[in-house]
Every structure is written in C-alpha cells, then in structure tokens.
Backbone as ProteinMPNN parsed JSONL, in Angstrom:
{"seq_chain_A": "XXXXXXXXXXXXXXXXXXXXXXXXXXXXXXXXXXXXXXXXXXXXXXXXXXXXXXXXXXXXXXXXXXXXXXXXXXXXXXXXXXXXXXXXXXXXXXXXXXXXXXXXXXXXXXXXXXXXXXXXXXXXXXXXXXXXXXXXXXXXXXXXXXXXXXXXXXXXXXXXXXXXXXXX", "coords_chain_A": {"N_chain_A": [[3.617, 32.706, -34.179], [4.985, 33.507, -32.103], [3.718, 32.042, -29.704], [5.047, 29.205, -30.867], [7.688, 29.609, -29.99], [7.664, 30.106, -26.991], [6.854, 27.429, -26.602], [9.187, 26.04, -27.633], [11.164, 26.838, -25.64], [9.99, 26.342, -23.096], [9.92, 23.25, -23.028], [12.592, 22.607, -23.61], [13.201, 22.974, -21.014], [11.378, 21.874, -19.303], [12.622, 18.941, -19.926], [15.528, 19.156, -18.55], [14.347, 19.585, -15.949], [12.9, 16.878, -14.897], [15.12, 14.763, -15.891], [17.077, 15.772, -13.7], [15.386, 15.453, -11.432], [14.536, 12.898, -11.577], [17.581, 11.817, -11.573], [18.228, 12.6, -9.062], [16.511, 10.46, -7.802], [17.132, 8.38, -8.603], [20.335, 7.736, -9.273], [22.119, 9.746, -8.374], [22.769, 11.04, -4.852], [23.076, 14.352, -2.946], [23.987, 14.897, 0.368], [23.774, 15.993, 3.613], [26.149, 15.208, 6.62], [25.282, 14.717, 9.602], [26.053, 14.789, 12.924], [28.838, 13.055, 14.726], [29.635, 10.217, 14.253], [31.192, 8.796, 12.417], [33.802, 10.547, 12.517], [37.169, 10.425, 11.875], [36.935, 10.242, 9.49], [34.482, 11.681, 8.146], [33.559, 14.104, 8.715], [31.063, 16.338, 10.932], [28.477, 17.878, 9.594], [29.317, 17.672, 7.076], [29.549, 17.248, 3.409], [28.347, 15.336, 1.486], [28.175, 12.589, -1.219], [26.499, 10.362, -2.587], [25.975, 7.52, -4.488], [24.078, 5.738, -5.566], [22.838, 3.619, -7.904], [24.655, 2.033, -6.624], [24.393, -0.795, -5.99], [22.137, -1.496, -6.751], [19.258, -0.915, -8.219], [17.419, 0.976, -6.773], [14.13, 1.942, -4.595], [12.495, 4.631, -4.804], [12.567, 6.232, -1.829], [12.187, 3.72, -0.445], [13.27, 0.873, 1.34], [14.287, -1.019, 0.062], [14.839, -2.933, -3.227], [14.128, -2.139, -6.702], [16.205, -3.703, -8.619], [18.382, -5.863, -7.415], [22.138, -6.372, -7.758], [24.273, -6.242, -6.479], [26.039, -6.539, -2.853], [26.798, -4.765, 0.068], [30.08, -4.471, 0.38], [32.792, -5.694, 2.707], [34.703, -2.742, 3.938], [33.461, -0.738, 2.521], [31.857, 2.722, 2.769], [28.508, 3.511, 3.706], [25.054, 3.91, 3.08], [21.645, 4.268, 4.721], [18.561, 3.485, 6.237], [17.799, 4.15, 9.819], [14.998, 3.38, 11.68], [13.932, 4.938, 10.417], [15.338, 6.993, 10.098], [17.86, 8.373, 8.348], [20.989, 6.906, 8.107], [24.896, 7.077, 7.92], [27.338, 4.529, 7.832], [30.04, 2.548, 8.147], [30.655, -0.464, 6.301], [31.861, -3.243, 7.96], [31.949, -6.425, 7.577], [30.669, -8.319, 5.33], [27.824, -10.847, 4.417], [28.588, -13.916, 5.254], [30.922, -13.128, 5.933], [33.702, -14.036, 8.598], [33.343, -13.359, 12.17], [34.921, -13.229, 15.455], [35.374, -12.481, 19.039], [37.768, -11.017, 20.84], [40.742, -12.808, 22.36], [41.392, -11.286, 24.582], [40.203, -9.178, 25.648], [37.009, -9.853, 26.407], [35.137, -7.775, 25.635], [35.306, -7.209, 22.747], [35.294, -7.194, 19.446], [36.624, -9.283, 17.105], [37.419, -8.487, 13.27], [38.598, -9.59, 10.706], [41.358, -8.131, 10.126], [40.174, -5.912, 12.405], [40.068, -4.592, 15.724], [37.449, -4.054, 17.299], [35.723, -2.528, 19.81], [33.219, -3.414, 22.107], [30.813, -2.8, 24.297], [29.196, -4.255, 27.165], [26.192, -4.522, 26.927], [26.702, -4.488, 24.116], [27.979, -7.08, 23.514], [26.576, -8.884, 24.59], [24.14, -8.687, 23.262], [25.339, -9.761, 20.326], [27.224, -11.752, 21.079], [26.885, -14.287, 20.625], [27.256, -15.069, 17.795], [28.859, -15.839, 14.98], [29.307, -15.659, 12.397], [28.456, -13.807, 9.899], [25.052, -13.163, 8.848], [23.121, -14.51, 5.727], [22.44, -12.354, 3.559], [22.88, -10.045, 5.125], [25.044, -7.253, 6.476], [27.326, -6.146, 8.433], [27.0, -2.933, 10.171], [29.422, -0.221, 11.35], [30.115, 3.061, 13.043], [32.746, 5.006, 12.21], [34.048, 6.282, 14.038], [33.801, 4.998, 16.965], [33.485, 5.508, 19.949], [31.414, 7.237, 19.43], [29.647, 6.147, 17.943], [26.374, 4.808, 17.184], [25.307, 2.172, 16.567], [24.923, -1.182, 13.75], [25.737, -2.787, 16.173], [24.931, -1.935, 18.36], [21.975, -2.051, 16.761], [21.541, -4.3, 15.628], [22.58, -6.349, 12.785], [22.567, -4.978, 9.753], [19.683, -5.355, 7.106], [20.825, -5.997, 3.511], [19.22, -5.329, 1.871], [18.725, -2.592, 2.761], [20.056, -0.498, 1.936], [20.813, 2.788, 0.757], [22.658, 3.326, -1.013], [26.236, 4.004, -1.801], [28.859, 5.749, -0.546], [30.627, 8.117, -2.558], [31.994, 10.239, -2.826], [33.532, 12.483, -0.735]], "CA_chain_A": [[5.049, 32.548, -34.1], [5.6, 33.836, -30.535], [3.609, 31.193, -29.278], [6.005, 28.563, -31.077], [9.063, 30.377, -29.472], [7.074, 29.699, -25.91], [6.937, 26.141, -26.583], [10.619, 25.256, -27.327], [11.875, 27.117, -24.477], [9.528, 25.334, -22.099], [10.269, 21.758, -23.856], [13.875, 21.944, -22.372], [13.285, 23.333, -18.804], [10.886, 20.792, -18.986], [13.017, 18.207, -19.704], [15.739, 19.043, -17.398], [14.289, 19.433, -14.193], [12.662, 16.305, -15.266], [16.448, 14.409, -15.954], [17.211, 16.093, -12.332], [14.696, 14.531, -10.495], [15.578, 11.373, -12.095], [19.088, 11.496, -11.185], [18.567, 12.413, -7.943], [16.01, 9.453, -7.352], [17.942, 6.592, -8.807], [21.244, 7.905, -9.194], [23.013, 10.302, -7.271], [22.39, 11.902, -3.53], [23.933, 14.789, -2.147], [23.397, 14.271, 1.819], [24.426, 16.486, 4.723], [26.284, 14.182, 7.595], [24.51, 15.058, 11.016], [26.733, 13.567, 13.864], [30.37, 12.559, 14.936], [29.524, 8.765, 14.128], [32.365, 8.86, 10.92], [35.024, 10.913, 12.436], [37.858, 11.247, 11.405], [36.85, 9.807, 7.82], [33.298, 11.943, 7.58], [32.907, 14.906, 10.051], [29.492, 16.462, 11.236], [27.963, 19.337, 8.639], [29.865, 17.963, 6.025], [28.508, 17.145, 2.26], [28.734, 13.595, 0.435], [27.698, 12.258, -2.473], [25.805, 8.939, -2.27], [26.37, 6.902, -5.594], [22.575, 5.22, -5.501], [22.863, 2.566, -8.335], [25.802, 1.255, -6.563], [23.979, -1.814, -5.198], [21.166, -2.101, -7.335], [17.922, 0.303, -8.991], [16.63, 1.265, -5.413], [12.455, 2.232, -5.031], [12.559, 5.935, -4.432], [12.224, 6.583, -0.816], [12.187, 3.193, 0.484], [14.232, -0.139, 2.208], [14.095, -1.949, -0.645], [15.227, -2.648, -4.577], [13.491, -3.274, -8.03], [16.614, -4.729, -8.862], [19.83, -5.065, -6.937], [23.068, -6.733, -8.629], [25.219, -6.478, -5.402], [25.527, -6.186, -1.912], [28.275, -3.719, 0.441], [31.285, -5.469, 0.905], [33.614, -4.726, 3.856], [35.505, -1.445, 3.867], [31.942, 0.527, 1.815], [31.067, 3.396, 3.398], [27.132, 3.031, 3.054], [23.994, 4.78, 3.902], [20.669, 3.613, 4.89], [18.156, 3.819, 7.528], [17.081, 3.26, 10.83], [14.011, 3.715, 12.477], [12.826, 6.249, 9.71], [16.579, 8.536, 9.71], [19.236, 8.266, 7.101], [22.341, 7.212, 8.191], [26.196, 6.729, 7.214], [28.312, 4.01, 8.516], [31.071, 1.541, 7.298], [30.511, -2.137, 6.188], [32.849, -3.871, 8.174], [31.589, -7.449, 7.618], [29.278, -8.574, 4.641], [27.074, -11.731, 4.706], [29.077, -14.856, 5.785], [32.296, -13.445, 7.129], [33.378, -15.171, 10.098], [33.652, -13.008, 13.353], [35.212, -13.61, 16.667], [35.593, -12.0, 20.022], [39.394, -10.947, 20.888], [40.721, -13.57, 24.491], [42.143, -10.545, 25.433], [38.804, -8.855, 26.55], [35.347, -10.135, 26.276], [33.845, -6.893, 24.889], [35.788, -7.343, 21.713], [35.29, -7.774, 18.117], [37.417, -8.919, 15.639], [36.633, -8.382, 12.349], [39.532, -9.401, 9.849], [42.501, -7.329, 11.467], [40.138, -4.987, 13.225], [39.148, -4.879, 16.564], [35.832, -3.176, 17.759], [35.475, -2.248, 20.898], [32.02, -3.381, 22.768], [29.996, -2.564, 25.49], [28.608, -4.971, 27.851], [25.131, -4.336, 26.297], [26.753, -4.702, 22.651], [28.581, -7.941, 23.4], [25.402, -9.68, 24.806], [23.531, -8.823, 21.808], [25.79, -10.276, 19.242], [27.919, -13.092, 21.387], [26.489, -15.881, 19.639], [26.853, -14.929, 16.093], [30.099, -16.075, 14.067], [29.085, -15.422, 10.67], [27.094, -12.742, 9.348], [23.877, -14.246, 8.535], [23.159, -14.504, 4.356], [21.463, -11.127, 3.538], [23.183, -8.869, 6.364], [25.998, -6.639, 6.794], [27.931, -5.397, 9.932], [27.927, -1.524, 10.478], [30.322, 0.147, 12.486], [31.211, 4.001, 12.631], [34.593, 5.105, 12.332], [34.263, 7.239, 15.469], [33.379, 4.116, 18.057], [32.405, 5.788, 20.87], [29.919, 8.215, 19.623], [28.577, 5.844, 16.727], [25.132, 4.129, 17.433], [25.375, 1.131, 15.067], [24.971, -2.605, 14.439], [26.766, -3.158, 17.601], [23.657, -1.533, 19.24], [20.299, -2.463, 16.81], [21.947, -5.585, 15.041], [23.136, -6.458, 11.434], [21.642, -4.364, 8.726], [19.532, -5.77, 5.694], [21.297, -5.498, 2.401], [18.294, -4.35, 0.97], [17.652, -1.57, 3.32], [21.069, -0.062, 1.565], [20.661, 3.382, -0.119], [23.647, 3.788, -1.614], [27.82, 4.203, -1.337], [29.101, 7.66, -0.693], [31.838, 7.769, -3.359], [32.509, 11.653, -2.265], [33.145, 13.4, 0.664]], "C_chain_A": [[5.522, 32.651, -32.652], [5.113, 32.788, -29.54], [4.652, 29.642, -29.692], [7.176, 28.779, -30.377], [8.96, 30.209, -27.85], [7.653, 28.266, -25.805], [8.637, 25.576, -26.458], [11.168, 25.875, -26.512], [11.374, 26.664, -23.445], [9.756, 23.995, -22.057], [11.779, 21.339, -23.056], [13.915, 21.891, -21.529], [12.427, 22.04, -18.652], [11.622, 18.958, -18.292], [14.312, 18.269, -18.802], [15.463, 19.048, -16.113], [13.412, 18.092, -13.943], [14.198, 14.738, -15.165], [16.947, 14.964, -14.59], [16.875, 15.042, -11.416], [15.05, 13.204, -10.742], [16.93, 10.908, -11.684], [19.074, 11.555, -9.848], [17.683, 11.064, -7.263], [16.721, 8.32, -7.794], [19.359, 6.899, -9.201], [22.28, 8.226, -8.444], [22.109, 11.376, -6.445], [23.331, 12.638, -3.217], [23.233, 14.942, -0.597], [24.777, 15.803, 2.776], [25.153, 15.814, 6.12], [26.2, 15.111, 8.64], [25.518, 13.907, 12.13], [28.836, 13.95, 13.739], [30.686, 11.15, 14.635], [30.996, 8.276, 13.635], [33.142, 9.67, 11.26], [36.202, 10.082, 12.662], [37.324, 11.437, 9.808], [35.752, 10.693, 7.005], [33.132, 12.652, 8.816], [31.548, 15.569, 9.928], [29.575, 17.735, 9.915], [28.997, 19.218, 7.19], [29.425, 17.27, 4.768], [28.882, 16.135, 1.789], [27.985, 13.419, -0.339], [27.488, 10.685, -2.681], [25.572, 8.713, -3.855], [24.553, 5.857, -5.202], [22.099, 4.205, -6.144], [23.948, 1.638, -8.474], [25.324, -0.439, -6.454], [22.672, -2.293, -5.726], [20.411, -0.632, -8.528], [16.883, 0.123, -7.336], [15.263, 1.993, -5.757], [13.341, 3.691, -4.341], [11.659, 5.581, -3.014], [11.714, 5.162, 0.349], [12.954, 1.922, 1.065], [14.344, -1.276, 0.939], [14.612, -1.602, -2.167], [14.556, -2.984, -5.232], [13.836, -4.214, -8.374], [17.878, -4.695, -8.123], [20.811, -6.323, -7.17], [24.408, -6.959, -7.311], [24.78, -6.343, -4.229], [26.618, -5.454, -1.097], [29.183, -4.711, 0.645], [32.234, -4.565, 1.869], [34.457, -3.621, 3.329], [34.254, -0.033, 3.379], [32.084, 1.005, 2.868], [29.606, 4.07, 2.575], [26.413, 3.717, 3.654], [22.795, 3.922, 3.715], [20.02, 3.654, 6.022], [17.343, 3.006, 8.328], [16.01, 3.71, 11.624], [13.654, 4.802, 11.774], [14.031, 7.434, 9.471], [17.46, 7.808, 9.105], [20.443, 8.251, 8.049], [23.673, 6.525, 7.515], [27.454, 6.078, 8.132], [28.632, 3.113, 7.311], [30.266, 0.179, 7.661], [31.564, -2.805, 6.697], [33.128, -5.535, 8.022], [30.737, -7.243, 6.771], [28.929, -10.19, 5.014], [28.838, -12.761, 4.411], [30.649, -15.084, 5.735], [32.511, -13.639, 8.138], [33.746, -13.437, 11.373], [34.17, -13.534, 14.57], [35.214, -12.561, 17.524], [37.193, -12.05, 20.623], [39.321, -12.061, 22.925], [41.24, -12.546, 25.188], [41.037, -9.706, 26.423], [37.619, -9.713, 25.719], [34.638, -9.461, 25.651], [34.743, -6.163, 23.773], [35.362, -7.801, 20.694], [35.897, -7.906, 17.352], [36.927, -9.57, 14.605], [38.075, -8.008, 11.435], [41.057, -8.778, 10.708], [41.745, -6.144, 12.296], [39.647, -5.546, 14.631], [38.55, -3.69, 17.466], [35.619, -3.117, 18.803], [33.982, -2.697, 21.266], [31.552, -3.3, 23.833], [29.736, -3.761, 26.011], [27.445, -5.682, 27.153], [25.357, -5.14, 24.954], [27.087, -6.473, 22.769], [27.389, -9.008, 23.96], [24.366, -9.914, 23.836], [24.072, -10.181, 20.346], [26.995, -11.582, 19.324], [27.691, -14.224, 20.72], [26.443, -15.768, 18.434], [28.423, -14.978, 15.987], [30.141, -16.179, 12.936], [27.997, -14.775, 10.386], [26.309, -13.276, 8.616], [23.862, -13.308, 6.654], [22.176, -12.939, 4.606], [21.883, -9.688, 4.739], [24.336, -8.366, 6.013], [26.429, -5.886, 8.223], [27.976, -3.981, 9.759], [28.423, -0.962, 10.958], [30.273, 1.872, 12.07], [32.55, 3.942, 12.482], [34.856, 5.495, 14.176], [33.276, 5.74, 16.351], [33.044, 4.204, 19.053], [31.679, 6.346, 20.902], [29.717, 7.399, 18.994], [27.613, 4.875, 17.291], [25.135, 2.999, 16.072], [25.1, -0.326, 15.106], [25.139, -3.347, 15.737], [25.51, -3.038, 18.592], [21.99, -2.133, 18.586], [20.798, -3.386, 15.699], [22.4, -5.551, 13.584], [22.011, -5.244, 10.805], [21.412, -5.557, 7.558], [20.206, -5.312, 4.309], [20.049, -4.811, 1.396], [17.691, -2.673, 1.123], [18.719, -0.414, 3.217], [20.627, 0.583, 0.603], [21.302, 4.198, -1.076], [25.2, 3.993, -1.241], [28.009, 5.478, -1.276], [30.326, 7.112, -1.507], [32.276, 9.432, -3.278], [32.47, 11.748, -0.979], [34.055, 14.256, 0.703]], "O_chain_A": [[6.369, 31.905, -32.16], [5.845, 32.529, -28.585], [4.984, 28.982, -28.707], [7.744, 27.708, -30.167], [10.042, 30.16, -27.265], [8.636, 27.944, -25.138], [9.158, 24.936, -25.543], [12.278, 25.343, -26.481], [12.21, 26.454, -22.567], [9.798, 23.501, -20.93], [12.084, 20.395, -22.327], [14.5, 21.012, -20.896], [12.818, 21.178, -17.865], [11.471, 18.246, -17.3], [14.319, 17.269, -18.083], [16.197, 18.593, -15.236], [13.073, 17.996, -12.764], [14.067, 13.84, -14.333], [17.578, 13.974, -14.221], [17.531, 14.167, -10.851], [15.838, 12.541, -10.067], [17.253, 9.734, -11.504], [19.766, 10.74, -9.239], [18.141, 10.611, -6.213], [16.77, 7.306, -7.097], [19.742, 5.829, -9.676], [23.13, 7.488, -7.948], [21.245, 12.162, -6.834], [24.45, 12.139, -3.1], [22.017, 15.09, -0.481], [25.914, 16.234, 2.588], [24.33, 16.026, 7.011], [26.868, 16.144, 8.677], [25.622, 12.68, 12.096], [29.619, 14.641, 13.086], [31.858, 10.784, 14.716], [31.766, 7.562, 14.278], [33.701, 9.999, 10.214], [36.245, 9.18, 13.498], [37.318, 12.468, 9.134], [35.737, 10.728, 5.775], [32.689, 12.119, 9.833], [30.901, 15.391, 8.896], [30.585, 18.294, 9.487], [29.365, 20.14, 6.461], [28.657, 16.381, 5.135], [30.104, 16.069, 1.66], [26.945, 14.076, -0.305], [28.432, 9.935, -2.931], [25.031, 9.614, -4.497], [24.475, 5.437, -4.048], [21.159, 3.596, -5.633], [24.298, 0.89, -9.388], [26.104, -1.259, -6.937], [22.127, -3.305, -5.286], [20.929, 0.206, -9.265], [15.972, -0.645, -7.026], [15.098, 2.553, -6.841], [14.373, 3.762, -3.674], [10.588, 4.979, -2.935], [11.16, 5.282, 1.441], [13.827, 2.62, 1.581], [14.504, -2.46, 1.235], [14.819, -0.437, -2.506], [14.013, -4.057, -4.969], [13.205, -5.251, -8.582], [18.512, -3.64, -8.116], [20.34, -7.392, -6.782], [25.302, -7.801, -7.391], [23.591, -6.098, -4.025], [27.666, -5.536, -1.736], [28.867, -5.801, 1.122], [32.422, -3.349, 1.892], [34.877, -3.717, 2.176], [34.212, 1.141, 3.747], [32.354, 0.366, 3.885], [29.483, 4.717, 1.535], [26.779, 4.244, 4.705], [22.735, 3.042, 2.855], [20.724, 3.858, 7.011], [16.65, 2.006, 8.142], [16.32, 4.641, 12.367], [13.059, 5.697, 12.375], [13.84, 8.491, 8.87], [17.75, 6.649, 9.403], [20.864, 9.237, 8.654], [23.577, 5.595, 6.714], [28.252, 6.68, 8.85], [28.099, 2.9, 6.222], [29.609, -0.182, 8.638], [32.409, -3.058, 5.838], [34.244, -5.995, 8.264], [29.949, -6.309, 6.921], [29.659, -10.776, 5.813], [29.809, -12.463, 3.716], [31.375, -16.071, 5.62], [31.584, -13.483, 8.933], [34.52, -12.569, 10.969], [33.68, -14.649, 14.744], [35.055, -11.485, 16.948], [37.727, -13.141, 20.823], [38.596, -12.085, 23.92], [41.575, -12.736, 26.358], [41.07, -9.644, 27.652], [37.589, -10.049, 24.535], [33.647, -9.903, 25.07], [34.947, -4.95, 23.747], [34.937, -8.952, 20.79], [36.075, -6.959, 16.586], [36.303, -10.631, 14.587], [38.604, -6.902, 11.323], [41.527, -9.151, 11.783], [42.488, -5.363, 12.89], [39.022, -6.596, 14.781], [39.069, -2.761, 18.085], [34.972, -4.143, 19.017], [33.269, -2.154, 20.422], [32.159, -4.056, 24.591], [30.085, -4.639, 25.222], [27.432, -6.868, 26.823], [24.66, -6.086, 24.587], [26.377, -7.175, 22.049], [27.542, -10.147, 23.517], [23.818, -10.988, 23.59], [23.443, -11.045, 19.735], [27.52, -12.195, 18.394], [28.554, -15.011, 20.331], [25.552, -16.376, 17.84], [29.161, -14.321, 16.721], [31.035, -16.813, 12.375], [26.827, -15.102, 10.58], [26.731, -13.922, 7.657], [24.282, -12.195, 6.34], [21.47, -12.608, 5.559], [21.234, -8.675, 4.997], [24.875, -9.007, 5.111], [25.703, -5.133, 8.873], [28.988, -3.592, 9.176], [27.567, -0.78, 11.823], [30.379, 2.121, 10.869], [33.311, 2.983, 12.612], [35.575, 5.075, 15.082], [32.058, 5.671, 16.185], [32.327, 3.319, 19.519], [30.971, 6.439, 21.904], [28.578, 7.454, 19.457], [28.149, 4.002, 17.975], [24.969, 3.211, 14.871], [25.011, -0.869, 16.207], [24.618, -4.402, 16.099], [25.185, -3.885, 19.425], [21.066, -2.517, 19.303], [20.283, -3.078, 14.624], [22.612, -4.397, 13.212], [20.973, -4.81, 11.303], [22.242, -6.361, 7.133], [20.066, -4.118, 4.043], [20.109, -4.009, 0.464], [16.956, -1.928, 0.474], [18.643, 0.534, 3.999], [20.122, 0.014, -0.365], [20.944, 5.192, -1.707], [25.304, 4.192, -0.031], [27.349, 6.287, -1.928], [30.91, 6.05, -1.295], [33.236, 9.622, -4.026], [31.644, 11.267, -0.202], [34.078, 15.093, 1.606]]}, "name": "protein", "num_of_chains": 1, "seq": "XXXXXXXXXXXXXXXXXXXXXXXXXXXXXXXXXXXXXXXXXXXXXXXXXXXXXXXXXXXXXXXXXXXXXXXXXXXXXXXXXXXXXXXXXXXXXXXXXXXXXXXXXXXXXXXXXXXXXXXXXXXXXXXXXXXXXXXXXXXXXXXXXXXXXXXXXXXXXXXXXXXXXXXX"}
C-alpha cells in the first residue's frame, strides 16, 4: 500500500516539471534585459516575458523553426540573437517595406514616420537598400545611441526570431 501512495505522488511532480519545461521551451520565456538598448520602453535589469509561439513552433535553443506561421511586423518588440547572445530590439521594418534616407541629412533613416539617426559607418552599410529584402526585418533599439543593432550588423533573419515580449 505505501508503495502505491509513493507512486501517485511522484506521477504528478513528474508530470509538472515535465509541462514546465515544455512551456518554457516552446512557449513562454522569462528573460532578464542586460543593457540600455530599449530605454525608455525596456530598462536594464528589468524582467519580460517572451511569448515564443508568437512567430511559429521554434527548435529549442536555436535560429530556426519547425514551423513558423508568421513573421515580426513593424512596431514588435522581438528577441533573438547575435553572435551567440540573446537580444531585444524593435521591428521597425519587416520584409519589403520601402526605406529612404531623410534630404535633410545623409545619416538618416526614414522608416514610415520615423527617423533613425545613422552614423557614417551605419549609413554606408545600408545606403543602397530600399526595401527590406524578402525574409528580413529591420531592428532598431528604442534608446539609439546606446543600441548596437541592424544599423550596425545588417537586417535580421526572420527565422533567427525567438519570440515577442508581450510583458514587461
């Protein structure tokens, strides 16, 4: 009997931490934001909640989907990484919205009614592009002069998207 009484109390723990792991691999992330990239909208040391089958059924732990059903559209704030670190910037451009450069300066972007400030550096990179190529998205921080972003290591892949923060 006492061994029976073992069993179904292991059977549930089982299956929740089980249903856990699960949720946190293809569902939902809670994430720490490292940085000033996202201020005002997302300050440093503070906690979000990454929505994970916003954009598809993502592989646990890597740039890619099993299956994915969408892709960010401008305004998302999205996560995904670069060079091996997780990060969280806005979609300001998805695949084949048009871009221009403002006549007022040269190291301008506009993007719908915004306009993006660029570097020298940034604006040499991405001068010749007027439509976000099929499969890409633009990322921008909020915070524009600390954020390291598109602007600096080019469009992002929509596949290499690991989710929307739908908290913060």
């Amino acid at each position: 009997m006492e061994k029976e009484h073992h069993t179904t109390l292991i059977l549930p723990a089982f299956a929740g931490i089980l249903i856990a792991i699960l949720l946190r691999l293809f569902v939902l992330d809670i994430k720490t934001v490292s940085g000033t990239s996202m201020e005002p909208t997302i300050t440093d040391g503070q906690h979000i909640v990454v929505f994970r089958l916003c954009y598809g059924i993502i592989k646990p732990e890597k740039d890619d989907f099993f299956i994915q059903w969408q892709a960010p559209k401008a305004g998302d704030i999205v996560t995904y990484y670069v060079n091996g670190r997780p990060v969280v910037k806005r979609c300001v451009a998805s695949e084949g919205m048009a871009i221009a450069f403002s006549a007022d300066s040269r190291y301008s972007l506009l993007v719908g009614d915004a306009i993006i400030p660029l570097t020298e550096q940034q604006y040499e990179r991405i001068k010749d592009t007027t439509v976000i190529p099929d499969g890409m998205f633009l990322a921008v921080g909020d915070n524009y002069e600390e954020s390291a972003d598109s602007r600096d290591y080019g469009f992002v892949d929509n596949r290499c998207v690991t989710g929307k923060v739908v908290w913060k």
